[in-house]
PDB file of C-alpha atoms in Angstrom:
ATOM      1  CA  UNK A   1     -58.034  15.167  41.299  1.00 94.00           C
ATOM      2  CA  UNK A   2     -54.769  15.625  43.413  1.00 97.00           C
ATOM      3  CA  UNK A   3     -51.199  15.219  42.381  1.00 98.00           C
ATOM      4  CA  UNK A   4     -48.298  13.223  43.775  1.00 98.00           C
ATOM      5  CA  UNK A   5     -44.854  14.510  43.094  1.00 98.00           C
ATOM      6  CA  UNK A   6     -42.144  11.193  43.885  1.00 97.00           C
ATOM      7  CA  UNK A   7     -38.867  13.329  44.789  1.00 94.00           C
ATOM      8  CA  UNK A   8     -37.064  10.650  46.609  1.00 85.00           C
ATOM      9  CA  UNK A   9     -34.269   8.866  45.213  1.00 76.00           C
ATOM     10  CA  UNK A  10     -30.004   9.129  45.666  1.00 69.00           C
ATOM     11  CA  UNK A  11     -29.672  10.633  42.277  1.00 69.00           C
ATOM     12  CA  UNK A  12     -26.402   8.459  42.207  1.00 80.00           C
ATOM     13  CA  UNK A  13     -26.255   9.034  38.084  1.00 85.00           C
ATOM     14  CA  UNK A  14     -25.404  12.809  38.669  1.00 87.00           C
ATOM     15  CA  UNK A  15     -23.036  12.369  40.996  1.00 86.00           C
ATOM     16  CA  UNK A  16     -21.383  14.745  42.408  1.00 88.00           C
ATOM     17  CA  UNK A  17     -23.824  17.044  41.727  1.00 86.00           C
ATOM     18  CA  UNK A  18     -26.212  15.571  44.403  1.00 84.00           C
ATOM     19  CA  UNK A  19     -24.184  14.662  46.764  1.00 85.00           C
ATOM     20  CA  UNK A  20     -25.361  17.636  48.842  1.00 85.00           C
ATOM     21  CA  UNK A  21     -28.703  18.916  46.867  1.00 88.00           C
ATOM     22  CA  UNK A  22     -31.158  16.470  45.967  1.00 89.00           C
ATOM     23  CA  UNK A  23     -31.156  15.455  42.472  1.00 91.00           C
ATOM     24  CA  UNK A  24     -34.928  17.382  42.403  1.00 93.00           C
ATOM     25  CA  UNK A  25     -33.988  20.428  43.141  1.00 94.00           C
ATOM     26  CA  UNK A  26     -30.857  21.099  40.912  1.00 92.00           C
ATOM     27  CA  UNK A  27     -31.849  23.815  38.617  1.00 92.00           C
ATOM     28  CA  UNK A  28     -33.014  23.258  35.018  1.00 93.00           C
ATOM     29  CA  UNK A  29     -33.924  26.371  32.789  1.00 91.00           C
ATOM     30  CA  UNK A  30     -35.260  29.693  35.458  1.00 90.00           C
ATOM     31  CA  UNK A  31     -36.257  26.396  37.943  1.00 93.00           C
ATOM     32  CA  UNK A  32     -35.367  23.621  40.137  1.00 94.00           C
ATOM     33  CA  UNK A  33     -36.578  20.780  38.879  1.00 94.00           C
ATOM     34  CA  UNK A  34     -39.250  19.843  40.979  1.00 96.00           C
ATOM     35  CA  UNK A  35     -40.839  22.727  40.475  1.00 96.00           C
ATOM     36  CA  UNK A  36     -41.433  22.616  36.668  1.00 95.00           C
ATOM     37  CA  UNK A  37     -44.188  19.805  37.531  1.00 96.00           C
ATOM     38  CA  UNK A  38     -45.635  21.953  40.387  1.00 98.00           C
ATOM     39  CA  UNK A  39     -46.487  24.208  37.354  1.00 97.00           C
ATOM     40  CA  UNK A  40     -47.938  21.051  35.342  1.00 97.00           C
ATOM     41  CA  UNK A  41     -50.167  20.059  38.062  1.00 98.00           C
ATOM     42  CA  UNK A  42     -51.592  23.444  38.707  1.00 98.00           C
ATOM     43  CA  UNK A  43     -52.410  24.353  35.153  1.00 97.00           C
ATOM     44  CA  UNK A  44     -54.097  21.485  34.559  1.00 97.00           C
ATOM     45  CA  UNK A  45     -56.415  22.479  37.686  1.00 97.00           C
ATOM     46  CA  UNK A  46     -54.441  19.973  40.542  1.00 98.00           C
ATOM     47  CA  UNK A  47     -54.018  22.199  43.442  1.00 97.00           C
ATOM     48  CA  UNK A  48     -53.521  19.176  46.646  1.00 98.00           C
ATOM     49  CA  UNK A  49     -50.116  17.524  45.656  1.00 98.00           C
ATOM     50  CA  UNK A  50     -48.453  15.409  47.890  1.00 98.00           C
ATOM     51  CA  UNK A  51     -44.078  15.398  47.613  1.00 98.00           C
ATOM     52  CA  UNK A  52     -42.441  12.244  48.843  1.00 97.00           C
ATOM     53  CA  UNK A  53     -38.700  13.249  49.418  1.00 96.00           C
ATOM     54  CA  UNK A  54     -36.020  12.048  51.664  1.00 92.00           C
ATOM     55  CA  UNK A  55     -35.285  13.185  54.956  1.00 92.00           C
ATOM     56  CA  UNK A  56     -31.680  14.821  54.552  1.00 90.00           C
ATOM     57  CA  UNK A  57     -33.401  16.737  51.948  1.00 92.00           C
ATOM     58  CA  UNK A  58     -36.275  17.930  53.725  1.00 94.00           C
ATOM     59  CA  UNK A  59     -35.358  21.385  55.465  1.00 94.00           C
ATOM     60  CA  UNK A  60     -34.160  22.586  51.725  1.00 94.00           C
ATOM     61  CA  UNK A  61     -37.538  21.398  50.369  1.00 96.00           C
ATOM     62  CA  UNK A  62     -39.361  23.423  53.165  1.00 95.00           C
ATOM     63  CA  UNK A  63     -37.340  26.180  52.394  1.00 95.00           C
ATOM     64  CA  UNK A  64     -37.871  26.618  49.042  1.00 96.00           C
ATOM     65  CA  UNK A  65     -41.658  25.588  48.729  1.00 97.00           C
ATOM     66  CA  UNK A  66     -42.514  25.688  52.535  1.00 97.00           C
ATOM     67  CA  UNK A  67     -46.334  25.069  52.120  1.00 97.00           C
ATOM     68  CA  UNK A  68     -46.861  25.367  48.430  1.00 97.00           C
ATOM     69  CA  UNK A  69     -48.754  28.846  48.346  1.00 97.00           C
ATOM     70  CA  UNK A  70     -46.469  30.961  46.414  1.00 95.00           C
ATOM     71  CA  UNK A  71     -46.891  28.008  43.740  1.00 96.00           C
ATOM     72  CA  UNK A  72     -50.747  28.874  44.640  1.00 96.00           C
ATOM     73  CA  UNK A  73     -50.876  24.657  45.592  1.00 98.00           C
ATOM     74  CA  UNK A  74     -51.451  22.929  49.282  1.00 98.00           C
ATOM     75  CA  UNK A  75     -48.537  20.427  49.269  1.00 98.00           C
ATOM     76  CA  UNK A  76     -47.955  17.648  52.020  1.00 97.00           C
ATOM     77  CA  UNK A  77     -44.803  15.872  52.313  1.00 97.00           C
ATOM     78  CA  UNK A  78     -44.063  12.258  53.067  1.00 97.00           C
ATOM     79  CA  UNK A  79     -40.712  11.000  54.040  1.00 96.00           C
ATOM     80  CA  UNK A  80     -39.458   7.468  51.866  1.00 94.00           C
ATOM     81  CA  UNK A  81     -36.482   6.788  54.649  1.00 90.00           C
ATOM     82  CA  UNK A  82     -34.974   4.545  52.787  1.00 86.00           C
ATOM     83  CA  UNK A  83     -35.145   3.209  48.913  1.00 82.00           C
ATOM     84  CA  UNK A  84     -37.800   1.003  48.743  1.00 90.00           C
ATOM     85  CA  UNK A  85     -39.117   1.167  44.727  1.00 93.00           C
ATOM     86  CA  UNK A  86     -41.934   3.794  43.038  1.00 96.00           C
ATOM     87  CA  UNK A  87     -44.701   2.019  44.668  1.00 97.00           C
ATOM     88  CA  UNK A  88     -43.159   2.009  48.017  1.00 96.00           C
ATOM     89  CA  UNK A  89     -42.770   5.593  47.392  1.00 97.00           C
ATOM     90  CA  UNK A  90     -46.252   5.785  46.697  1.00 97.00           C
ATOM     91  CA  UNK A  91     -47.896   3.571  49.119  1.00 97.00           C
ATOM     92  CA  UNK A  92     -46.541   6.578  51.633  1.00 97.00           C
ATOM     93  CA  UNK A  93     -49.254   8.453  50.248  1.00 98.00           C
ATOM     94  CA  UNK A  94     -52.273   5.833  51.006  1.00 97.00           C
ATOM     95  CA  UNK A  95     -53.689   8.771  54.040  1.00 96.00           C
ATOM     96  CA  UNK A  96     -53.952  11.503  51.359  1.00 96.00           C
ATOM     97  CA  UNK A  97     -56.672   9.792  49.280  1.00 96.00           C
ATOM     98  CA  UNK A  98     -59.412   8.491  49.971  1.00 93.00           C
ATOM     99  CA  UNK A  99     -61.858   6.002  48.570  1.00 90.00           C
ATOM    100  CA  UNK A 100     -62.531   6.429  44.748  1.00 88.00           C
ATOM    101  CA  UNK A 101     -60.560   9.580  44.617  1.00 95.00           C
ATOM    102  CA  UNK A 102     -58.291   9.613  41.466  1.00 97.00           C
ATOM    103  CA  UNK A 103     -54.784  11.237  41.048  1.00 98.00           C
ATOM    104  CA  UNK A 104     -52.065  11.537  38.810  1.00 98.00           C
ATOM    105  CA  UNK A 105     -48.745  10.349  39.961  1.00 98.00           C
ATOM    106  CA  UNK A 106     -45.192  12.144  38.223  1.00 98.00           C
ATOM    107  CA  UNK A 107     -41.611  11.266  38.934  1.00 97.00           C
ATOM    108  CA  UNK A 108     -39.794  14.466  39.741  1.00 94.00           C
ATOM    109  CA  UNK A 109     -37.473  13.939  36.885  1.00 93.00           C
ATOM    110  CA  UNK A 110     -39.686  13.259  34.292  1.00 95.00           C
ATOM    111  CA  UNK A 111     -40.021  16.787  32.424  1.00 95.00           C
ATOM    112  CA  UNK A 112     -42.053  17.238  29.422  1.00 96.00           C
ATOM    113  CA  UNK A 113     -43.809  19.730  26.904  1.00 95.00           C
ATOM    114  CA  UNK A 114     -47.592  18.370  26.449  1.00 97.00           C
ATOM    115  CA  UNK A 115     -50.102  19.968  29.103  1.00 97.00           C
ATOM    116  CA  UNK A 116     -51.307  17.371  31.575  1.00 97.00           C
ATOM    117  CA  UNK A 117     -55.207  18.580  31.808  1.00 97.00           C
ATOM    118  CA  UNK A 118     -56.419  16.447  28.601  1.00 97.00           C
ATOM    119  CA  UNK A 119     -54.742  13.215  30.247  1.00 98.00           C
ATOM    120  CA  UNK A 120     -55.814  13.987  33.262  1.00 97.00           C
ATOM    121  CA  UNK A 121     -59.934  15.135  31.740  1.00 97.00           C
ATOM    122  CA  UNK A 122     -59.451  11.008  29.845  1.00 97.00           C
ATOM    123  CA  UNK A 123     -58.937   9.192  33.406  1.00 97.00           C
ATOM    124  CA  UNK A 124     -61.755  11.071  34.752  1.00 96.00           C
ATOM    125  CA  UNK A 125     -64.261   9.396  31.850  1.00 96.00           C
ATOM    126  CA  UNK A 126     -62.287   6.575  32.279  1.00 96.00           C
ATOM    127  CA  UNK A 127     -64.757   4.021  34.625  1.00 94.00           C
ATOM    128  CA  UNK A 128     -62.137   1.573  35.770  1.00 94.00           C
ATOM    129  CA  UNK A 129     -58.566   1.249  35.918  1.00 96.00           C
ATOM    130  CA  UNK A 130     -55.146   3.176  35.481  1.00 98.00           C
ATOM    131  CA  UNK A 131     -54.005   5.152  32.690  1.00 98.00           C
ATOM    132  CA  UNK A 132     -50.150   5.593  31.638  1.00 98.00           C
ATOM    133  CA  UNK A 133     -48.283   8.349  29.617  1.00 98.00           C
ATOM    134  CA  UNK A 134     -46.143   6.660  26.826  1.00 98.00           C
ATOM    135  CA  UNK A 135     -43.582   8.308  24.483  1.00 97.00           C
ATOM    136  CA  UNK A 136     -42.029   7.069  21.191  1.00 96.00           C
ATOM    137  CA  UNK A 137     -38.081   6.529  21.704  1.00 94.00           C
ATOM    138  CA  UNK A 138     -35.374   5.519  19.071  1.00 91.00           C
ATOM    139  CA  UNK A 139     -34.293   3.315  21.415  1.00 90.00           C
ATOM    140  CA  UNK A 140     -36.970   1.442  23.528  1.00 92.00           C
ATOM    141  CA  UNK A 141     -34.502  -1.286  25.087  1.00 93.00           C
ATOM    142  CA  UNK A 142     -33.308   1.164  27.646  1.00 90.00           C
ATOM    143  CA  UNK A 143     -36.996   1.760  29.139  1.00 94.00           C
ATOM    144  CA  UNK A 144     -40.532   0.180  30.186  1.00 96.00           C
ATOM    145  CA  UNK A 145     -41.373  -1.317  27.173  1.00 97.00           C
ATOM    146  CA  UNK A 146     -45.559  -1.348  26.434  1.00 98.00           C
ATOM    147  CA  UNK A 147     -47.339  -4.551  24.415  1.00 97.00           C
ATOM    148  CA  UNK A 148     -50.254  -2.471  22.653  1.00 96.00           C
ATOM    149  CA  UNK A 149     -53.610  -4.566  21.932  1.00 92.00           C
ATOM    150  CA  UNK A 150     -56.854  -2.798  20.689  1.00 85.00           C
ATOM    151  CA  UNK A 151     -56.336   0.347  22.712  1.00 85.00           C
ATOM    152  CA  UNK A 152     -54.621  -1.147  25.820  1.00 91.00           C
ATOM    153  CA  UNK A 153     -51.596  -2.445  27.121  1.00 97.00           C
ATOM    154  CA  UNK A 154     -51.553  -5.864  27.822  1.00 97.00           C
ATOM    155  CA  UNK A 155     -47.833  -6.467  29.341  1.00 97.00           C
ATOM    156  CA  UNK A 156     -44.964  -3.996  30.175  1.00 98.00           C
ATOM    157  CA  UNK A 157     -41.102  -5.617  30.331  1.00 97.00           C
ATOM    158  CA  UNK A 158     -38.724  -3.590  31.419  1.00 95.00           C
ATOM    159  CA  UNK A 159     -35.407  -2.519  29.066  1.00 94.00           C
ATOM    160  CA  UNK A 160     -36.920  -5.849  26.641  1.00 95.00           C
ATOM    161  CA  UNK A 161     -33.579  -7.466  24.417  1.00 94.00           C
ATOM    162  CA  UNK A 162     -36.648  -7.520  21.753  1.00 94.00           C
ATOM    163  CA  UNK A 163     -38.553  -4.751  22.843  1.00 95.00           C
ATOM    164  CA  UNK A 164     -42.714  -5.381  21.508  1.00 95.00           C
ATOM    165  CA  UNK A 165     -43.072  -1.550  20.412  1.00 96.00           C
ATOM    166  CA  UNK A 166     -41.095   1.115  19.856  1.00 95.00           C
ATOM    167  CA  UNK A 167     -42.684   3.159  23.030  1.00 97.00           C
ATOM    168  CA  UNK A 168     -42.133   3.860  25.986  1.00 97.00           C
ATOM    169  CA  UNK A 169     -43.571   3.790  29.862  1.00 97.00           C
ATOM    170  CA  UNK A 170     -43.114   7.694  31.036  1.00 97.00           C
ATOM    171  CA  UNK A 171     -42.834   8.623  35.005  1.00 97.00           C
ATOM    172  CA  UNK A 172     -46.423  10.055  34.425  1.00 98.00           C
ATOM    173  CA  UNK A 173     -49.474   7.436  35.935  1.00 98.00           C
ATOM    174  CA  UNK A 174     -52.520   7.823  36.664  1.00 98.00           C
ATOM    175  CA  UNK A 175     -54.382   6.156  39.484  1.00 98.00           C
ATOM    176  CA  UNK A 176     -57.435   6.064  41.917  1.00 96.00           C
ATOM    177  CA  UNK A 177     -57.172   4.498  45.527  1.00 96.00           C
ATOM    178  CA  UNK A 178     -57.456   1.243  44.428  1.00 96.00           C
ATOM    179  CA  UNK A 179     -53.654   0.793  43.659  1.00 98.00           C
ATOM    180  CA  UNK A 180     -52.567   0.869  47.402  1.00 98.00           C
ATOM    181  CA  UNK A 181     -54.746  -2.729  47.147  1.00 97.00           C
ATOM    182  CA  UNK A 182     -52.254  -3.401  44.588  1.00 98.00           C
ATOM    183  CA  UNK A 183     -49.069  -1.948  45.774  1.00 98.00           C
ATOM    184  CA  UNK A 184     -49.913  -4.472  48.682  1.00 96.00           C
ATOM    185  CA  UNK A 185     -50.247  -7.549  47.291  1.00 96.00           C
ATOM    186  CA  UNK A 186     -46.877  -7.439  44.839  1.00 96.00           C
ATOM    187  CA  UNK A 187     -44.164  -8.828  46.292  1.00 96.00           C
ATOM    188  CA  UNK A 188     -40.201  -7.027  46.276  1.00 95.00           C
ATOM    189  CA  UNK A 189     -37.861  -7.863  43.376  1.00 94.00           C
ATOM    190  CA  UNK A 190     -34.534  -9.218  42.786  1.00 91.00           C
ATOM    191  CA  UNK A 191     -33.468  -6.176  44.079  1.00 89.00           C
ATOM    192  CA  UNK A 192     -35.687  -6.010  47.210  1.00 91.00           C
ATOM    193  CA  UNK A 193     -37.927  -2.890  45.969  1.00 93.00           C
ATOM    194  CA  UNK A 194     -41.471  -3.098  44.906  1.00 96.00           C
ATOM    195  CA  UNK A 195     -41.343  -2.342  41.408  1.00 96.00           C
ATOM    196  CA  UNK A 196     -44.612  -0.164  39.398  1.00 97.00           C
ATOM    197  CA  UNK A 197     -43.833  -1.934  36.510  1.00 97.00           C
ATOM    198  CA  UNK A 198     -45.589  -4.721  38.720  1.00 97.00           C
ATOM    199  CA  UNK A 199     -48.437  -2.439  39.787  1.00 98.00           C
ATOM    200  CA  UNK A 200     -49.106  -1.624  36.616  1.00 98.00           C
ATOM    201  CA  UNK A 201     -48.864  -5.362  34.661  1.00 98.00           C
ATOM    202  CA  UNK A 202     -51.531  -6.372  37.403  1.00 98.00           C
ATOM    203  CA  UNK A 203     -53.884  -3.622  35.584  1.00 97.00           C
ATOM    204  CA  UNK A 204     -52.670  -4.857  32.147  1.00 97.00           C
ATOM    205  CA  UNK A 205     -53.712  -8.434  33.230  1.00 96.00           C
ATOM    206  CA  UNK A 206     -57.127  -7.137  33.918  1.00 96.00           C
ATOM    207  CA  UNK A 207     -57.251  -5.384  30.816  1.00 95.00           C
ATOM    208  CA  UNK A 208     -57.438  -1.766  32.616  1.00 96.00           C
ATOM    209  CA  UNK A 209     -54.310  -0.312  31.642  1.00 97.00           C
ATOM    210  CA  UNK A 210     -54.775   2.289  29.306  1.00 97.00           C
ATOM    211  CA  UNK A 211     -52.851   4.921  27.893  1.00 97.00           C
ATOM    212  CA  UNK A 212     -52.085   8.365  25.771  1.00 97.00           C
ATOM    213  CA  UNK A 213     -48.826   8.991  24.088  1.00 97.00           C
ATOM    214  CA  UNK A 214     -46.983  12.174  24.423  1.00 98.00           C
ATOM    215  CA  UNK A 215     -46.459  14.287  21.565  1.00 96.00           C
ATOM    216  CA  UNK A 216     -43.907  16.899  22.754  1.00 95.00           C
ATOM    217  CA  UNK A 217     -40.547  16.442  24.247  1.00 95.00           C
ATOM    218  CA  UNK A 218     -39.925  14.194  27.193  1.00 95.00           C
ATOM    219  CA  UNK A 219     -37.409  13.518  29.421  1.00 92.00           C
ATOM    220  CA  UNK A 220     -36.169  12.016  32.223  1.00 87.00           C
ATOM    221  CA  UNK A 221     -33.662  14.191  33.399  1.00 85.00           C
ATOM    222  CA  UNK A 222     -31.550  11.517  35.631  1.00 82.00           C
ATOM    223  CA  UNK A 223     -28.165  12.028  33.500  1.00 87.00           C
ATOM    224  CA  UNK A 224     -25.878  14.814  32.747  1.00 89.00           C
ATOM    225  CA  UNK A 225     -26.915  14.667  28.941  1.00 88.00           C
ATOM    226  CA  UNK A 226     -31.305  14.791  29.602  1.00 87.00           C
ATOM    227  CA  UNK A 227     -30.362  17.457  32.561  1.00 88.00           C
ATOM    228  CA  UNK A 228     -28.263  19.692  29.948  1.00 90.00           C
ATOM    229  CA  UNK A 229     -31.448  18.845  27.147  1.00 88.00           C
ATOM    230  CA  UNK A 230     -34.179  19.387  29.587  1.00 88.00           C
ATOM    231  CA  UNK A 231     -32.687  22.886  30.605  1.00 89.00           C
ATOM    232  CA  UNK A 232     -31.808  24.133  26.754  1.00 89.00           C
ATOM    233  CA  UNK A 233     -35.583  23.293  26.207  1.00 89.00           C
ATOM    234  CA  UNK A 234     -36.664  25.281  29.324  1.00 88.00           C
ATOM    235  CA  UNK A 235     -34.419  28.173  29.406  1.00 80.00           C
ATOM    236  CA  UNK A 236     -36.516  31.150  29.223  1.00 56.00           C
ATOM    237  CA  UNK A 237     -39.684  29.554  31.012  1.00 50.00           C
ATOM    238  CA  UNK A 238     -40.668  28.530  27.833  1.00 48.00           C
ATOM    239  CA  UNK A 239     -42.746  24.896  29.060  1.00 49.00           C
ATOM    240  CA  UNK A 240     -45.382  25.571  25.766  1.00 41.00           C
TER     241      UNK A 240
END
């Protein structure tokens, strides 16, 4: 399988920490960011990752990983230009993969304690379809809220008024090349991005959307509050 880091993104909730670094590469714990699911990836056997960043970030990105060997990965970086959604983001990526070749997708601020290799091992029995990493929350109204039927999700609604469980859509998807079919055919939303919420309800509407929870922490680290959390839990390399 290969790996696809999205690192793009104005990080406009931690301002003004980013307004020179990219929100990805601020440290948390012994590491920036990004690099805490460079580790994931490679422990659970993904060497080829692909990192779509932006481009006033990209000479710091080259300088700190340059080619991804010290991290003993190959990376390849794609340029988003401009904010266009996740699965704009990740349509970028469509010359990476090819036919039939499955991958597992992670938002650069989505840090978490479970190892990715048994998620990853499930897709790869898995014959058809997309998988998705979901978390239990307190408070489910502020995410991607899952509908769970019989094993799968049926429907995802994002930040729900009645929400349908009490879990949550992580940054963490799995895929195989047929999603840049589907990336294609979904149209921009209100707010002119395409949306993977929409990617992925056109799997739940087939009835391949399937999914593992997380057991361990999680976090999105896109605030002051999950950046402090996310680096008390990592201080001292300790990712378990």
């Amino acid at each position: 399988m290969k790996g696809i880091l999205l690192a793009g993104g104005t990080g406009s909730r931690l301002d003004p920490l980013t307004r020179v670094v990219n929100k990805h590469l601020l440290p948390v714990g012994q590491k920036p960011m990004i690099c805490h699911n460079i580790v994931k990836l490679k422990e659970a056997g993904i060497e080829e990752i692909a990192l779509v960043i932006t481009p006033p970030s990209a000479s710091l990105y080259a300088g700190l990983l340059g080619s991804g060997s010290e991290w003993g990965v190959r990376l390849t970086y794609y340029m988003q230009d401009k904010a266009g959604g996740i699965a704009q983001a990740l349509q970028l990526t469509r010359p990476m993969v090819r036919s039939g070749e499955k991958f597992v997708v992670i938002l650069g601020d989505n840090l978490f304690e479970d190892k990715l290799a048994p998620h990853a091992q499930a897709y790869e029995a898995q014959a058809t379809g997309a998988r998705v990493l979901l978390k239990q929350v307190e408070d489910a109204r502020r995410y991607g809220v899952p509908e769970l039927q019989g094993g799968h999700i049926v429907s995802i609604e994002e930040k729900p008024k009645r929400p349908k469980s009490n879990y949550c859509i992580t940054g963490i998807y799995m895929y195989d090349a047929s999603v840049y079919d589907i990336i294609g055919g979904i149209k921009p939303s209100a707010r002119g991005e395409l949306e993977i919420t929409d990617v992925n309800n056109v799997y739940a509407a087939r009835g391949e959307l399937e999914y593992d929870v997380l057991k361990g922490w999680w976090t999105d680290a896109g605030t002051f509050r999950s950046l402090l959390e996310a680096g008390s839990r990592l201080m001292g390399g300790d990712e378990r």
